[in-house]
Amino acid sequence: MLDLERLRALHAVATYGSVSAAADVLHVTTSAVSQQLAKLERETGQKLLERNGRGVRLTDAAVLLVEHAARILSLVEQAQADLEAHRGAVVGRLTLAAFPTAIRGLVPAALARLRTDHPGLQVLLREEDPLQSMPLVARGDLDMAVVQDWNNEPLPLPDGLCKGLICDDVADVALPPGHPLAGRDEVDLKELAGDPWISSSPDSICCDWLLRTLRSIDAEPKIDHMAYEFATQLALVAAGLGNVILPRMGRCDVPSEVHVVRLSSPLSRRVYAVWRGEAARRPGIRAATDALRAAVPADLIALTATPQTLVPH
């Protein structure tokens, strides 16, 4: 009979492309993965990996076995979810990822609530941009992720994933000291079209959005500086180096010399939790989603109840 952990090791190598990468994902040593694969080769009587330069490649037999392994591991997850649902207890381990402002403005209160209400549930948290966290959930490396969506370019939901709305979140614009529009109660984004901007790293969802949004108002983006954290971005704004689109959820302290102004056509993002369909019946998934919704700041609750124009920061 095929051993489940050995199939999991082979599936991880196929998914991540190397023995060392599989070891990192499985939280074991490279040697442990190699030993599992060697035992699986003896168990099946077939060679599964071949040398390919400095790496390895899967044999035809391994490719066939990986296809079955994917289905087997999915069935195992579904069985575990059904058992947890039958027992009804919120227990076990839940791996969760969220983007930075959600980790700061939403997740801490949710985790505190879960720890109080469901002490048998262990939640492991990591910070990830939605572009990275969604594939990790789809592959089974994470149980859940908090992501963001918007109307001018919706975040595609990979096959097999489900999502639940957490909240809507409005964004304003942060202007540097001395900006000619800094004294206004609100501004139109088109009035800022030719300004220099500050954004997160080029491989992030927020930078992609800013580029597309500025181009949609016929403005070629001028992004001179990139920094992932909003606190750093605001320090650059305070130094007079550009503007920043600033969400309200998880907003850090704003330097006194920075002017935060409303946009006349409000920009807002929609925040979701996503999980695999096989895990939908897990009480821990439902409990975590409920805790995230309960942790939404009071000033954002009304936004979720009212239809909004959905655009991210």
XYZ file of C-alpha atoms in Angstrom:
313
model
C 0.000 0.000 0.000
C 1.271 3.466 -0.888
C 2.361 5.584 2.063
C 0.554 8.943 2.307
C 3.535 10.946 3.578
C 5.724 9.635 0.767
C 3.075 10.655 -1.757
C 2.948 14.075 -0.109
C 6.725 14.433 -0.495
C 6.582 13.509 -4.197
C 3.671 15.903 -4.771
C 5.621 18.719 -3.096
C 8.675 18.098 -5.291
C 6.471 18.159 -8.390
C 4.739 21.353 -7.245
C 7.802 23.326 -6.178
C 10.373 21.965 -8.592
C 13.096 20.690 -6.279
C 13.755 18.528 -3.247
C 15.020 21.488 -1.210
C 11.944 23.610 -2.000
C 9.682 20.709 -1.052
C 11.563 20.337 2.227
C 11.010 24.018 3.034
C 7.264 23.721 2.411
C 6.935 20.491 4.401
C 9.071 21.901 7.246
C 11.498 18.960 7.173
C 15.094 18.507 6.083
C 16.159 17.877 2.500
C 17.510 14.529 3.647
C 14.107 13.562 5.048
C 12.411 14.260 1.712
C 15.076 12.302 -0.173
C 14.598 9.345 2.172
C 10.819 9.416 1.669
C 11.270 9.441 -2.103
C 13.789 6.588 -1.981
C 11.328 4.506 0.057
C 8.556 5.352 -2.409
C 10.747 4.151 -5.286
C 11.327 0.848 -3.477
C 7.623 0.652 -2.662
C 6.552 1.166 -6.291
C 9.488 -0.636 -7.898
C 9.996 2.300 -10.279
C 12.437 5.156 -10.601
C 10.712 8.457 -9.839
C 13.444 11.119 -10.082
C 16.295 11.631 -12.522
C 19.219 14.019 -12.423
C 18.719 17.108 -14.564
C 21.803 19.317 -14.433
C 22.106 20.456 -10.807
C 18.473 19.567 -10.098
C 16.043 16.718 -10.680
C 13.140 15.977 -12.974
C 10.205 13.624 -12.604
C 10.087 10.415 -14.618
C 6.950 9.436 -16.534
C 6.058 7.076 -13.685
C 6.382 9.935 -11.185
C 4.167 12.234 -13.283
C 1.483 9.544 -13.331
C 1.784 8.989 -9.597
C 1.632 12.735 -8.868
C -1.729 12.964 -10.653
C -3.123 10.301 -8.341
C -1.405 11.867 -5.320
C -3.155 15.190 -5.938
C -6.549 13.488 -5.879
C -5.646 11.387 -2.848
C -4.430 14.383 -0.836
C -7.582 16.304 -1.772
C -9.746 13.412 -0.558
C -7.767 13.220 2.684
C -8.341 16.929 3.288
C -12.039 16.520 2.572
C -12.219 13.579 4.975
C -10.508 15.604 7.693
C -12.919 18.488 7.102
C -15.917 16.150 7.282
C -14.664 14.609 10.510
C -14.122 18.037 12.071
C -17.590 19.089 10.918
C -19.116 15.919 12.371
C -17.396 16.509 15.683
C -18.372 20.188 15.560
C -15.378 21.297 17.623
C -13.165 24.193 16.544
C -9.804 22.498 17.057
C -6.609 21.701 15.197
C -4.261 23.967 13.274
C -5.154 26.728 10.816
C -2.556 28.447 8.611
C -3.567 31.976 7.632
C -1.985 34.667 5.440
C -3.013 38.304 5.061
C -1.738 41.423 3.327
C 0.037 44.035 5.513
C -2.764 46.478 6.356
C -5.133 43.605 7.122
C -2.530 42.097 9.444
C -2.250 45.431 11.234
C -5.868 46.588 11.249
C -7.935 43.400 11.271
C -6.133 40.175 12.094
C -4.834 40.859 15.654
C -8.334 41.386 17.061
C -9.591 38.338 15.156
C -6.815 36.106 16.537
C -7.415 37.371 20.073
C -11.101 36.497 19.711
C -10.294 33.024 18.397
C -7.871 32.367 21.249
C -10.565 33.267 23.780
C -13.513 31.534 22.120
C -11.676 28.505 20.675
C -8.524 27.727 22.675
C -8.210 24.361 20.916
C -7.535 26.060 17.565
C -3.912 26.937 16.809
C -3.597 29.692 14.186
C -0.292 30.216 12.389
C -0.053 33.620 10.672
C 2.168 34.935 7.888
C 2.227 38.159 5.867
C 1.750 37.730 2.123
C 0.597 39.856 -0.783
C -2.567 38.396 -2.391
C -0.624 37.606 -5.559
C 1.461 35.186 -3.477
C -1.122 33.964 -0.942
C -3.846 32.882 -3.395
C -1.680 30.218 -5.123
C -0.481 29.020 -1.710
C -4.082 28.420 -0.616
C -4.924 26.720 -3.913
C -1.936 24.353 -3.537
C -2.807 23.526 0.053
C 0.186 25.231 1.673
C -2.167 27.619 3.478
C -5.668 26.998 4.811
C -6.922 30.570 4.391
C -5.845 33.964 3.105
C -7.182 37.488 3.535
C -7.086 39.185 0.125
C -8.505 42.271 -1.562
C -10.659 42.728 -4.645
C -11.939 45.655 -6.717
C -14.207 46.483 -9.643
C -11.763 47.792 -12.246
C -9.725 44.566 -12.210
C -11.156 41.778 -10.019
C -8.688 39.371 -8.449
C -9.217 36.037 -10.268
C -10.306 33.247 -7.941
C -8.391 30.045 -8.750
C -10.440 26.925 -9.397
C -11.404 25.129 -6.218
C -11.325 28.193 -3.957
C -14.254 29.793 -2.127
C -14.452 33.328 -0.760
C -16.388 35.221 1.888
C -16.735 38.984 2.199
C -15.116 40.521 5.284
C -15.527 44.280 4.713
C -15.118 47.265 2.420
C -12.309 49.744 3.078
C -12.117 53.363 1.855
C -8.844 54.986 0.770
C -7.789 58.647 0.809
C -4.772 60.412 -0.668
C -1.782 61.541 1.401
C -0.181 64.735 0.063
C 3.242 66.154 0.947
C 3.738 69.468 2.781
C 3.367 72.450 0.498
C 1.245 70.615 -2.067
C -1.073 73.181 -3.740
C -4.166 71.011 -3.018
C -3.267 70.121 0.568
C -5.764 72.567 2.075
C -8.758 71.154 0.239
C -11.448 69.006 1.894
C -11.439 66.710 -1.125
C -9.733 66.382 -4.495
C -10.376 64.604 -7.768
C -7.768 62.013 -8.724
C -7.450 63.676 -12.150
C -6.159 66.832 -10.433
C -3.183 64.785 -9.224
C -2.513 63.035 -12.522
C 0.860 64.626 -13.225
C 2.224 64.290 -9.663
C 4.992 61.932 -8.576
C 3.689 58.903 -6.654
C 5.018 56.486 -4.056
C 3.915 52.858 -4.128
C 4.780 49.399 -2.901
C 7.152 47.024 -4.673
C 6.610 46.350 -8.388
C 5.545 42.724 -7.815
C 2.691 43.708 -5.474
C -1.015 43.965 -6.166
C -1.112 47.600 -4.991
C 1.567 48.791 -7.399
C -0.147 47.027 -10.291
C -3.416 48.708 -9.393
C -1.928 52.204 -9.101
C -0.322 51.914 -12.537
C -3.584 50.821 -14.152
C -5.722 53.348 -12.295
C -3.557 56.331 -13.239
C -3.447 55.190 -16.851
C -7.267 54.933 -16.818
C -7.416 58.726 -16.308
C -4.952 59.273 -19.159
C -1.998 59.898 -16.857
C 1.271 58.089 -17.403
C 2.324 57.051 -13.864
C 5.393 58.698 -12.384
C 6.376 56.351 -9.545
C 9.763 57.490 -8.309
C 9.931 55.595 -5.010
C 8.767 52.167 -3.878
C 8.465 50.862 -0.322
C 6.262 48.033 0.938
C 5.195 49.441 4.330
C 2.851 52.433 4.558
C 4.840 53.914 7.452
C 7.858 54.124 5.134
C 5.753 55.482 2.290
C 4.375 58.212 4.565
C 7.903 59.152 5.641
C 8.699 59.681 1.959
C 5.524 61.769 1.565
C 6.570 63.860 4.577
C 9.883 64.493 2.827
C 8.003 65.947 -0.141
C 8.781 63.090 -2.529
C 5.284 62.196 -3.773
C 1.684 61.208 -3.033
C 0.323 57.962 -1.607
C -3.120 56.329 -1.801
C -3.788 55.522 1.857
C -6.433 53.021 3.040
C -8.219 53.597 6.339
C -8.056 50.035 7.658
C -4.808 49.465 9.494
C -3.712 53.053 8.958
C -0.489 53.790 10.805
C 0.368 57.099 12.458
C 0.467 59.875 9.866
C 3.310 62.429 10.201
C 1.979 65.848 11.182
C 3.310 67.498 8.016
C 1.422 65.053 5.741
C -2.063 66.104 4.570
C -4.662 63.319 4.207
C -7.454 64.422 1.849
C -10.653 62.656 0.776
C -11.136 61.814 -2.886
C -14.285 63.244 -4.486
C -14.868 59.919 -6.260
C -14.201 57.558 -3.334
C -11.798 54.688 -3.846
C -12.441 51.561 -1.817
C -11.290 47.987 -1.789
C -13.245 44.891 -0.845
C -11.584 42.518 1.602
C -12.273 38.777 1.392
C -11.238 35.558 3.100
C -10.519 32.679 0.718
C -10.190 28.934 1.354
C -10.286 25.664 -0.563
C -13.675 24.155 -1.331
C -12.648 20.841 0.263
C -12.110 22.631 3.582
C -15.348 24.617 3.579
C -16.992 22.382 6.208
C -14.153 22.769 8.712
C -15.438 24.521 11.848
C -12.089 26.313 12.098
C -12.620 27.949 8.691
C -16.067 29.177 9.698
C -14.835 30.369 13.100
C -11.911 32.282 11.580
C -14.163 33.957 9.005
C -16.627 34.978 11.728
C -13.773 36.313 13.880
C -12.413 38.387 10.998
C -15.837 39.904 10.377
C -16.289 40.651 14.071
C -12.886 42.396 14.110
C -13.802 44.921 11.396
C -13.368 48.457 12.831
C -16.665 50.213 13.563
C -16.027 52.983 11.019
C -15.854 50.399 8.215
C -18.914 48.320 9.142
C -21.341 50.788 7.561
C -19.370 50.647 4.304
C -19.815 46.890 4.038
C -23.558 47.249 4.471
C -23.783 49.878 1.705
C -22.852 49.320 -1.980
C -19.555 51.046 -2.795
C -17.313 51.706 -5.747
C -14.628 49.099 -5.236
C -11.037 50.094 -5.925
C -7.911 49.134 -3.927
C -5.135 51.210 -2.433
